[in-house]
Short mmCIF file of C-alpha atoms (C1' of nucleotides) in Angstrom, two decimals:
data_model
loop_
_atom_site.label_atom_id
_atom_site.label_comp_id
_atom_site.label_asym_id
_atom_site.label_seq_id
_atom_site.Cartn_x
_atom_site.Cartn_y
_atom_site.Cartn_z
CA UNK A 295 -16.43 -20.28 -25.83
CA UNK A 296 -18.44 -22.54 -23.37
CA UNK A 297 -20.77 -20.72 -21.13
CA UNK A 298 -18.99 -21.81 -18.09
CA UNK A 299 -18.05 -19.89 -15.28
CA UNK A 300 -14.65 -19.42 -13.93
CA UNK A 301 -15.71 -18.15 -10.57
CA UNK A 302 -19.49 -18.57 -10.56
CA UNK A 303 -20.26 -18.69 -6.90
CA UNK A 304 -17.86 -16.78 -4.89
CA UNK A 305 -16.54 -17.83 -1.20
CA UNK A 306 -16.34 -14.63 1.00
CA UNK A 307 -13.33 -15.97 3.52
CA UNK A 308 -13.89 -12.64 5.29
CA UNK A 309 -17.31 -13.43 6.37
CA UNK A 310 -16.22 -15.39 9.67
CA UNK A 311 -13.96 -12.24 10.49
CA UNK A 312 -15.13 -10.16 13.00
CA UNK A 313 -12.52 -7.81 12.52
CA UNK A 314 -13.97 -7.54 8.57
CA UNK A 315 -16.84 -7.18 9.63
CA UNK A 316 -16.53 -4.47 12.02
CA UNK A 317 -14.92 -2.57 9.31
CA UNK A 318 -17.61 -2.84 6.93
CA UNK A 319 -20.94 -2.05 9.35
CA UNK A 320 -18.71 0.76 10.84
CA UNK A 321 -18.68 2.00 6.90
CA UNK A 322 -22.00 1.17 6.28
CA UNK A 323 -23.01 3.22 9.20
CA UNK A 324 -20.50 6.17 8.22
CA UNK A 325 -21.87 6.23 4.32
CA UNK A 326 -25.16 7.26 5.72
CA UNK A 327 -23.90 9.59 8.47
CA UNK A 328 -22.13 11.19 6.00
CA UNK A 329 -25.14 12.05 3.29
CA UNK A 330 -27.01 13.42 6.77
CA UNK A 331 -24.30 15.62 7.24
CA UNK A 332 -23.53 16.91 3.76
CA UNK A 333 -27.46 18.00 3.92
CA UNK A 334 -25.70 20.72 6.07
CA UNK A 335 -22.76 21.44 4.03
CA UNK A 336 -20.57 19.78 6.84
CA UNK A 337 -18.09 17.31 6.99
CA UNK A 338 -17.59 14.32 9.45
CA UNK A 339 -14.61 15.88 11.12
CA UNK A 340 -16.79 19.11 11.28
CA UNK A 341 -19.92 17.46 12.79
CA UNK A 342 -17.97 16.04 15.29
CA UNK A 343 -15.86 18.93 16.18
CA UNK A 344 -19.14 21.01 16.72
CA UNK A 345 -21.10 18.45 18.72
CA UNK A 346 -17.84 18.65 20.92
CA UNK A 347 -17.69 21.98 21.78
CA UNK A 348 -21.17 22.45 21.93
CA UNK A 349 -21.46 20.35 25.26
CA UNK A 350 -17.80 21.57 26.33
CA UNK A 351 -17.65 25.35 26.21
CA UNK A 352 -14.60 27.23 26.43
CA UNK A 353 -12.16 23.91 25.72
CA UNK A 354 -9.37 24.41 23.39
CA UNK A 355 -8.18 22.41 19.93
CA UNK A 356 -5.65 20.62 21.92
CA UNK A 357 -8.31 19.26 24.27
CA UNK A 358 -10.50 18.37 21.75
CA UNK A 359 -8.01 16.24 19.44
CA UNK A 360 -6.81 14.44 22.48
CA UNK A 361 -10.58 12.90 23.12
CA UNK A 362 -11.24 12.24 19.65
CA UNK A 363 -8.11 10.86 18.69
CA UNK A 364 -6.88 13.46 15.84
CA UNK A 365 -3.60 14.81 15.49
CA UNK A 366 -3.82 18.31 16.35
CA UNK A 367 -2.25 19.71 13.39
CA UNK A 368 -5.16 17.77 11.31
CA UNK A 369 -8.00 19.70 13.40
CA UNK A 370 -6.95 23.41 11.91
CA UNK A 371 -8.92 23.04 8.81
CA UNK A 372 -11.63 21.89 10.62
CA UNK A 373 -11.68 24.62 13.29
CA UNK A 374 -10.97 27.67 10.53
CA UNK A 375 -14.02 26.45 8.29
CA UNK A 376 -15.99 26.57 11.30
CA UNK A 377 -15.12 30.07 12.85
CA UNK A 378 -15.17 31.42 8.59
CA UNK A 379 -18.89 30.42 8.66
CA UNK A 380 -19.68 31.74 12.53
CA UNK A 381 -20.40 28.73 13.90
CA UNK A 382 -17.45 28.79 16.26
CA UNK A 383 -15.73 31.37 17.94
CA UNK A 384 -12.01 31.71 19.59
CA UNK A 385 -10.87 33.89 22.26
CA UNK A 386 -7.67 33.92 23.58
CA UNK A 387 -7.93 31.94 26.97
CA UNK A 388 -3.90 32.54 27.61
CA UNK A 389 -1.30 33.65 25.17
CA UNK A 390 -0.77 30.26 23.00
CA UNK A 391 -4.47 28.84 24.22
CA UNK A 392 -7.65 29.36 22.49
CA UNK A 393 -11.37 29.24 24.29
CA UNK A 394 -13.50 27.79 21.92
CA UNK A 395 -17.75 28.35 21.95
CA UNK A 396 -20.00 28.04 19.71
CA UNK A 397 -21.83 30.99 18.57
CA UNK A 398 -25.52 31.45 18.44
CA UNK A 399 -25.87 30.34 14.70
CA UNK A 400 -23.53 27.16 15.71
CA UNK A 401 -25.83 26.49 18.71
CA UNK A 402 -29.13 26.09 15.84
CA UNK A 403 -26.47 24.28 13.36
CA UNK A 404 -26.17 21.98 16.48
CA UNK A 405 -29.41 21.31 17.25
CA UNK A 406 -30.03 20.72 14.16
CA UNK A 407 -27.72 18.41 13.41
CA UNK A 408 -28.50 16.35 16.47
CA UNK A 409 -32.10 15.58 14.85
CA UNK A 410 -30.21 14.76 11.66
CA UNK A 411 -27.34 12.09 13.46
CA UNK A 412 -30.28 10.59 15.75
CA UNK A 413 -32.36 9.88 12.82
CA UNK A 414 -29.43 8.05 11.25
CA UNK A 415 -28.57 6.11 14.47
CA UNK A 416 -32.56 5.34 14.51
CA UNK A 417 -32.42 3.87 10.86
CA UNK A 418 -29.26 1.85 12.14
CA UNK A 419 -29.89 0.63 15.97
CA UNK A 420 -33.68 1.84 16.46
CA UNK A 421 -35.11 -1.64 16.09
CA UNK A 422 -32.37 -3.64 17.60
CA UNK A 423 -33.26 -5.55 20.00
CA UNK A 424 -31.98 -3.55 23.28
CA UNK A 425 -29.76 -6.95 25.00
CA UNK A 426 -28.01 -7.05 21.55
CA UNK A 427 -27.43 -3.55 21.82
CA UNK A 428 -26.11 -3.05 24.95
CA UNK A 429 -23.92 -6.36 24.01
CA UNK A 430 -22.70 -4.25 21.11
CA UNK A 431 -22.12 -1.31 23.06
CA UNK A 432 -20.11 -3.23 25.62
CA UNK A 433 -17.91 -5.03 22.91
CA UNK A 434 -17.23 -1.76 21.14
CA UNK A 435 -15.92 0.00 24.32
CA UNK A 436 -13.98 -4.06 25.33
CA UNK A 437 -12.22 -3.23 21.62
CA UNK A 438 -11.09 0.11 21.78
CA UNK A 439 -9.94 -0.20 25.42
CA UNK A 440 -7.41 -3.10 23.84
CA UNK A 441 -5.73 -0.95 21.10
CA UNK B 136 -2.73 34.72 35.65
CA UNK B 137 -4.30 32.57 37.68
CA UNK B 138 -4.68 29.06 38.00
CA UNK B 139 -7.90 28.52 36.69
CA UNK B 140 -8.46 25.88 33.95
CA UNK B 141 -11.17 26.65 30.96
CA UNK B 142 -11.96 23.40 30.15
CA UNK B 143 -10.42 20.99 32.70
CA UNK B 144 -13.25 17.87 32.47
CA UNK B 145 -14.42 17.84 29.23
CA UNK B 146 -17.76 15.91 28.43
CA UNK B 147 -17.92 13.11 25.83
CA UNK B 148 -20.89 14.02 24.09
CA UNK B 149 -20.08 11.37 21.80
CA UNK B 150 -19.18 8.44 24.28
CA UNK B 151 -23.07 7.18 24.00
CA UNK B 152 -23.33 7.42 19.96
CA UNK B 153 -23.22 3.86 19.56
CA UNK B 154 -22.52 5.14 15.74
CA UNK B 155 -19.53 6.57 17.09
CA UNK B 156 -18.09 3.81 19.40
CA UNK B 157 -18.11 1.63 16.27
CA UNK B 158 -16.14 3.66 14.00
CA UNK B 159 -13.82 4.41 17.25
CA UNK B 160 -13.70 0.04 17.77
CA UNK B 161 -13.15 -0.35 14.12
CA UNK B 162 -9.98 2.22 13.54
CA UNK B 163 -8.26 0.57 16.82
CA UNK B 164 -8.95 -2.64 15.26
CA UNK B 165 -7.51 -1.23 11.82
CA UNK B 166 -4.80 0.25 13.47
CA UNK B 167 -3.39 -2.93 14.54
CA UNK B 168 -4.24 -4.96 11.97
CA UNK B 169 -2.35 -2.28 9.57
CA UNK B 170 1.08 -3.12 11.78
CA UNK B 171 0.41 -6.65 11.66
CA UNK B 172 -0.31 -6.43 7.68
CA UNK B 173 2.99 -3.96 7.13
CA UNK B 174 5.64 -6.56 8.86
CA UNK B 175 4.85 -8.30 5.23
CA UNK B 176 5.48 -5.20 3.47
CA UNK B 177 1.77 -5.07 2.60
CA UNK B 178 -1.14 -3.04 2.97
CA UNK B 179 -4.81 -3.71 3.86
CA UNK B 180 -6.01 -3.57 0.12
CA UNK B 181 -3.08 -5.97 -1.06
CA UNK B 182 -3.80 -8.01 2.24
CA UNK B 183 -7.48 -8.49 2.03
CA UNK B 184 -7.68 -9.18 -2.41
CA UNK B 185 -4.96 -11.87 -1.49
CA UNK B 186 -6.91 -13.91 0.99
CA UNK B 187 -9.83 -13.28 -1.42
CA UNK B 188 -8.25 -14.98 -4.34
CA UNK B 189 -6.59 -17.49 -2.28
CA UNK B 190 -9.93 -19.49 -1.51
CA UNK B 191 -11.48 -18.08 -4.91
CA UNK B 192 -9.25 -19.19 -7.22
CA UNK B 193 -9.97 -18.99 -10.92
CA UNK B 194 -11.90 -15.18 -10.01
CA UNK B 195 -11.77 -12.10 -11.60
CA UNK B 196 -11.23 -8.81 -10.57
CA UNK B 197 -14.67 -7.45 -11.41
CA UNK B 198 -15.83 -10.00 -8.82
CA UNK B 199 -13.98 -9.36 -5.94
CA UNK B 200 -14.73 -5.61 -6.12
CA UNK B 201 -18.01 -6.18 -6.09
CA UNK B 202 -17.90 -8.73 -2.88
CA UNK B 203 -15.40 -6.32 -1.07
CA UNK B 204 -17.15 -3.23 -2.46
CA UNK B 205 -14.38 -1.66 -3.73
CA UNK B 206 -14.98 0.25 -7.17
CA UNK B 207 -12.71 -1.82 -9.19
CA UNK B 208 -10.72 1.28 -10.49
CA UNK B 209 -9.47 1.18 -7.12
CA UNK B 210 -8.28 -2.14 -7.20
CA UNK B 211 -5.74 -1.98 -9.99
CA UNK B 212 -2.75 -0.66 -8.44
CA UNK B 213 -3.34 -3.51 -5.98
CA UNK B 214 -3.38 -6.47 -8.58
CA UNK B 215 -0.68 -4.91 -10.19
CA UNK B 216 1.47 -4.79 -7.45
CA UNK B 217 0.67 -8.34 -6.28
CA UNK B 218 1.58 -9.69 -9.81
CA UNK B 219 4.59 -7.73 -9.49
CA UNK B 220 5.40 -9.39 -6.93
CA UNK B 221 4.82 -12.70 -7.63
CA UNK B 222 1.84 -13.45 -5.59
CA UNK B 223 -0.38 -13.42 -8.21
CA UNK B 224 -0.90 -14.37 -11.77
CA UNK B 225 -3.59 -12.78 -14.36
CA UNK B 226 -4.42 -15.50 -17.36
CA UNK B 227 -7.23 -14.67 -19.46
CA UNK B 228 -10.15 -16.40 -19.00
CA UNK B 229 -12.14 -14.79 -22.00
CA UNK B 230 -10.63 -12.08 -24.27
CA UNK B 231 -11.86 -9.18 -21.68
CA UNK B 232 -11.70 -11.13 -18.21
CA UNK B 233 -8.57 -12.15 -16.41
CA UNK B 234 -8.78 -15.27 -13.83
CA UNK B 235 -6.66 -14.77 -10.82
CA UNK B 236 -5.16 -17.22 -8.79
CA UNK B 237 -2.26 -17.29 -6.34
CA UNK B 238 1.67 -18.48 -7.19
CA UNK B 239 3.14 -20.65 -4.66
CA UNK B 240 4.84 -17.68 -3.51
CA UNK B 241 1.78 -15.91 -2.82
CA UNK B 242 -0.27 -19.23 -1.08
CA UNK B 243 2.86 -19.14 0.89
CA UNK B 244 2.42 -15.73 2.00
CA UNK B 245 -1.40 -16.55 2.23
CA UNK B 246 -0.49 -18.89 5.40
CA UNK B 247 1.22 -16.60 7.29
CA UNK B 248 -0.48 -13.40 6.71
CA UNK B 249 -3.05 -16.16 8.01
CA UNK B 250 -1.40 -16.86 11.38
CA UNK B 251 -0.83 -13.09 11.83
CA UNK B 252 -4.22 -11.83 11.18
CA UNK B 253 -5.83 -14.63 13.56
CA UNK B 254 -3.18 -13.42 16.02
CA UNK B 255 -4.52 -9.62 15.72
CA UNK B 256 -8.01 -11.22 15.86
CA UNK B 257 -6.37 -13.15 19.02
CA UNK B 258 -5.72 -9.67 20.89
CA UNK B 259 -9.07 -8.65 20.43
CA UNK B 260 -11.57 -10.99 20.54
CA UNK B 261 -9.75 -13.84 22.13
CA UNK B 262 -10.91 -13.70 25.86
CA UNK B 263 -14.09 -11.78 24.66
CA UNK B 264 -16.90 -13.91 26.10
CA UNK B 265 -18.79 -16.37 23.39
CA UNK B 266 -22.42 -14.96 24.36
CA UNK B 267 -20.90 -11.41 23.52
CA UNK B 268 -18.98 -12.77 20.55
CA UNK B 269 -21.78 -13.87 18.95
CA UNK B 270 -24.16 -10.80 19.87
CA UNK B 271 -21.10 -8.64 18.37
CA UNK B 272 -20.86 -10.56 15.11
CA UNK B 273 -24.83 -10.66 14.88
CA UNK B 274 -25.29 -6.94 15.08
CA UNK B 275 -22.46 -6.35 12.58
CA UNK B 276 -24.50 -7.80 10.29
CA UNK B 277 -27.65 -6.30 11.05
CA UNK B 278 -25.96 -2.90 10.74
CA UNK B 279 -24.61 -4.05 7.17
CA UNK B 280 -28.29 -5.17 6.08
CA UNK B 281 -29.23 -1.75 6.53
CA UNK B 282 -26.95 0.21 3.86
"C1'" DT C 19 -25.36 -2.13 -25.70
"C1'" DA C 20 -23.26 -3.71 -21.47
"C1'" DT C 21 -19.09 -5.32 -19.25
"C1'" DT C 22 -13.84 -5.77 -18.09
"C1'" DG C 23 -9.93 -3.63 -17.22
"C1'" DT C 24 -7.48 0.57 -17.48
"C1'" DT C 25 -5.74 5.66 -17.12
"C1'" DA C 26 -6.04 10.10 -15.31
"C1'" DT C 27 -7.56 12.87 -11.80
"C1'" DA C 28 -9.40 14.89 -7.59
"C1'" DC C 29 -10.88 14.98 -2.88
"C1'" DT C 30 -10.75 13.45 1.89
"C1'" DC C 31 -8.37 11.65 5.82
"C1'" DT C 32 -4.27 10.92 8.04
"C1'" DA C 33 0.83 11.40 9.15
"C1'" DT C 34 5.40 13.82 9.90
"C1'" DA C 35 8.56 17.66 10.20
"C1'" DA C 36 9.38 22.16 11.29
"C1'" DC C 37 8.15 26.77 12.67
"C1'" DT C 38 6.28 30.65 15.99
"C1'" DA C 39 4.82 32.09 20.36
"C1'" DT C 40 3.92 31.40 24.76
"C1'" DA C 41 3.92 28.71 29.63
"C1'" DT D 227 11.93 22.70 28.24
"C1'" DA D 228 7.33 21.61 27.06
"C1'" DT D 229 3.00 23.07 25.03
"C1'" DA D 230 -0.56 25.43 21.59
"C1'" DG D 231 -1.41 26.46 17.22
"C1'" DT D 232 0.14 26.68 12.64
"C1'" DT D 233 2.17 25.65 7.84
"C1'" DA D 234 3.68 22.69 4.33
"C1'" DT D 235 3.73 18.32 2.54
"C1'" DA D 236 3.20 13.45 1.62
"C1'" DG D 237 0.84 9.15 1.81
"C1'" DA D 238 -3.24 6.31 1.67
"C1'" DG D 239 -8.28 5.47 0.46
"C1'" DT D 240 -11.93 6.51 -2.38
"C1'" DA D 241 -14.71 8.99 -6.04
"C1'" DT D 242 -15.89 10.10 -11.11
"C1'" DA D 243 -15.11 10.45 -16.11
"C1'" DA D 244 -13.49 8.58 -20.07
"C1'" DC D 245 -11.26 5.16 -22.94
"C1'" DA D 246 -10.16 0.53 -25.49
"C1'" DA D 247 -11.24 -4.11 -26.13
"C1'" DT D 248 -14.56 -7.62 -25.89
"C1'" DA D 249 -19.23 -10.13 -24.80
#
DNA sequence: TATTGTTATACTCTATAACTATA
DNA sequence: TATAGTTATAGAGTATAACAATA
């Protein structure tokens, strides 16, 4: 055998696509947000439930996968590991609806957390220059507002 | 009861996490892209290896999992299927290494799934202004350098 | 000894259907 | 009749460990 190469220098036909490319910096971004979060024991979908209600006291599951885009029947996992821990709480706002609020312990987690998912966006967009990334910003929001 | 609402505006505490907006513009992206992908009975894996090979011919699979960062565990049902199908063809470039290249079926398919993806990219980013085009693709990449 | 491709397996995320109870 | 929450389940994507064959 030769030492020759089949495939020595690779062409990436993906790297013009800025569809491909969202893709992978929106999993580059999530790989690291996920580590911060595990420091807490959490999951994404639990971060980002708590953050929610933290700001939004008293909503309900329903409300909350509307916003964030998750079938409600996918949020129940989420929502029972939360109130088995005592970081979340649910009272019976009518018969069928639950009030949801964090409880004092969920409050810390949350504050907490927040110092944990700004250091991660700080790593990621902290020295970007601010026109690019308000240019970003603006093209994310252009995106999803065409799906 | 009375008429009073719990929760009736709810607060975004996410809609400035620029972290968030891009895995929000990426998944409505994906979304689409996913229907676009599934009119040719494929998926985004099959999809995305097949474009590979088609301007890498002669590569292995080793390779392209390491350029798409896919572990290539992952990637064998993929291959498998696509050889199944008649898109692709293993021959063995050394007694351990397979080079991959397309069938004329499969370059075939290559030129449509083509048309279809630039269409989805079309939607999107079509009447997306250059200046922001190019500050969108830029910052993709810075985000990726940072992983 | 390191690498290629593979199998088996497990965990997460996401999706649908169907149920209860309440409005 | 529509909605809130739930259960069960199935499909993808992705992760590790371990193996055989080969460099």
């Amino acid at each position: 055998m030769t030492t020759e190469e089949p495939c020595d220098t690779l062409i990436d036909p993906l790297a013009d696509k800025i569809g491909y490319q969202l893709r992978r910096a929106s999993l580059a971004y999530l790989t690291h947000l996920t580590l911060a979060v595990e420091a807490f024991d959490l999951r994404i979908a639990e971060m980002t439930f708590l953050m929610f209600v933290a700001v939004n006291p008293g909503c309900s599951q329903g409300e909350v996968s509307r916003v964030l885009g998750v079938k409600r029947t996918n949020m129940v996992p989420t929502v029972t590991e939360l109130v088995k821990r005592g970081y979340l709480v649910r009272e019976a706002a009518d018969g069928r609806t639950n009030a949801l609020t964090l409880t004092a312990s969920g409050m810390s987690l949350h504050a907490s957390l927040s110092e944990a998912i700004d250091g991660c966006d700080q790593r990621f967009f902290g020295d970007m220059a601010p026109a690019k990334l308000e240019a970003l910003r603006d093209a994310l929001l252009e995106i999803r507002a065409k799906a």
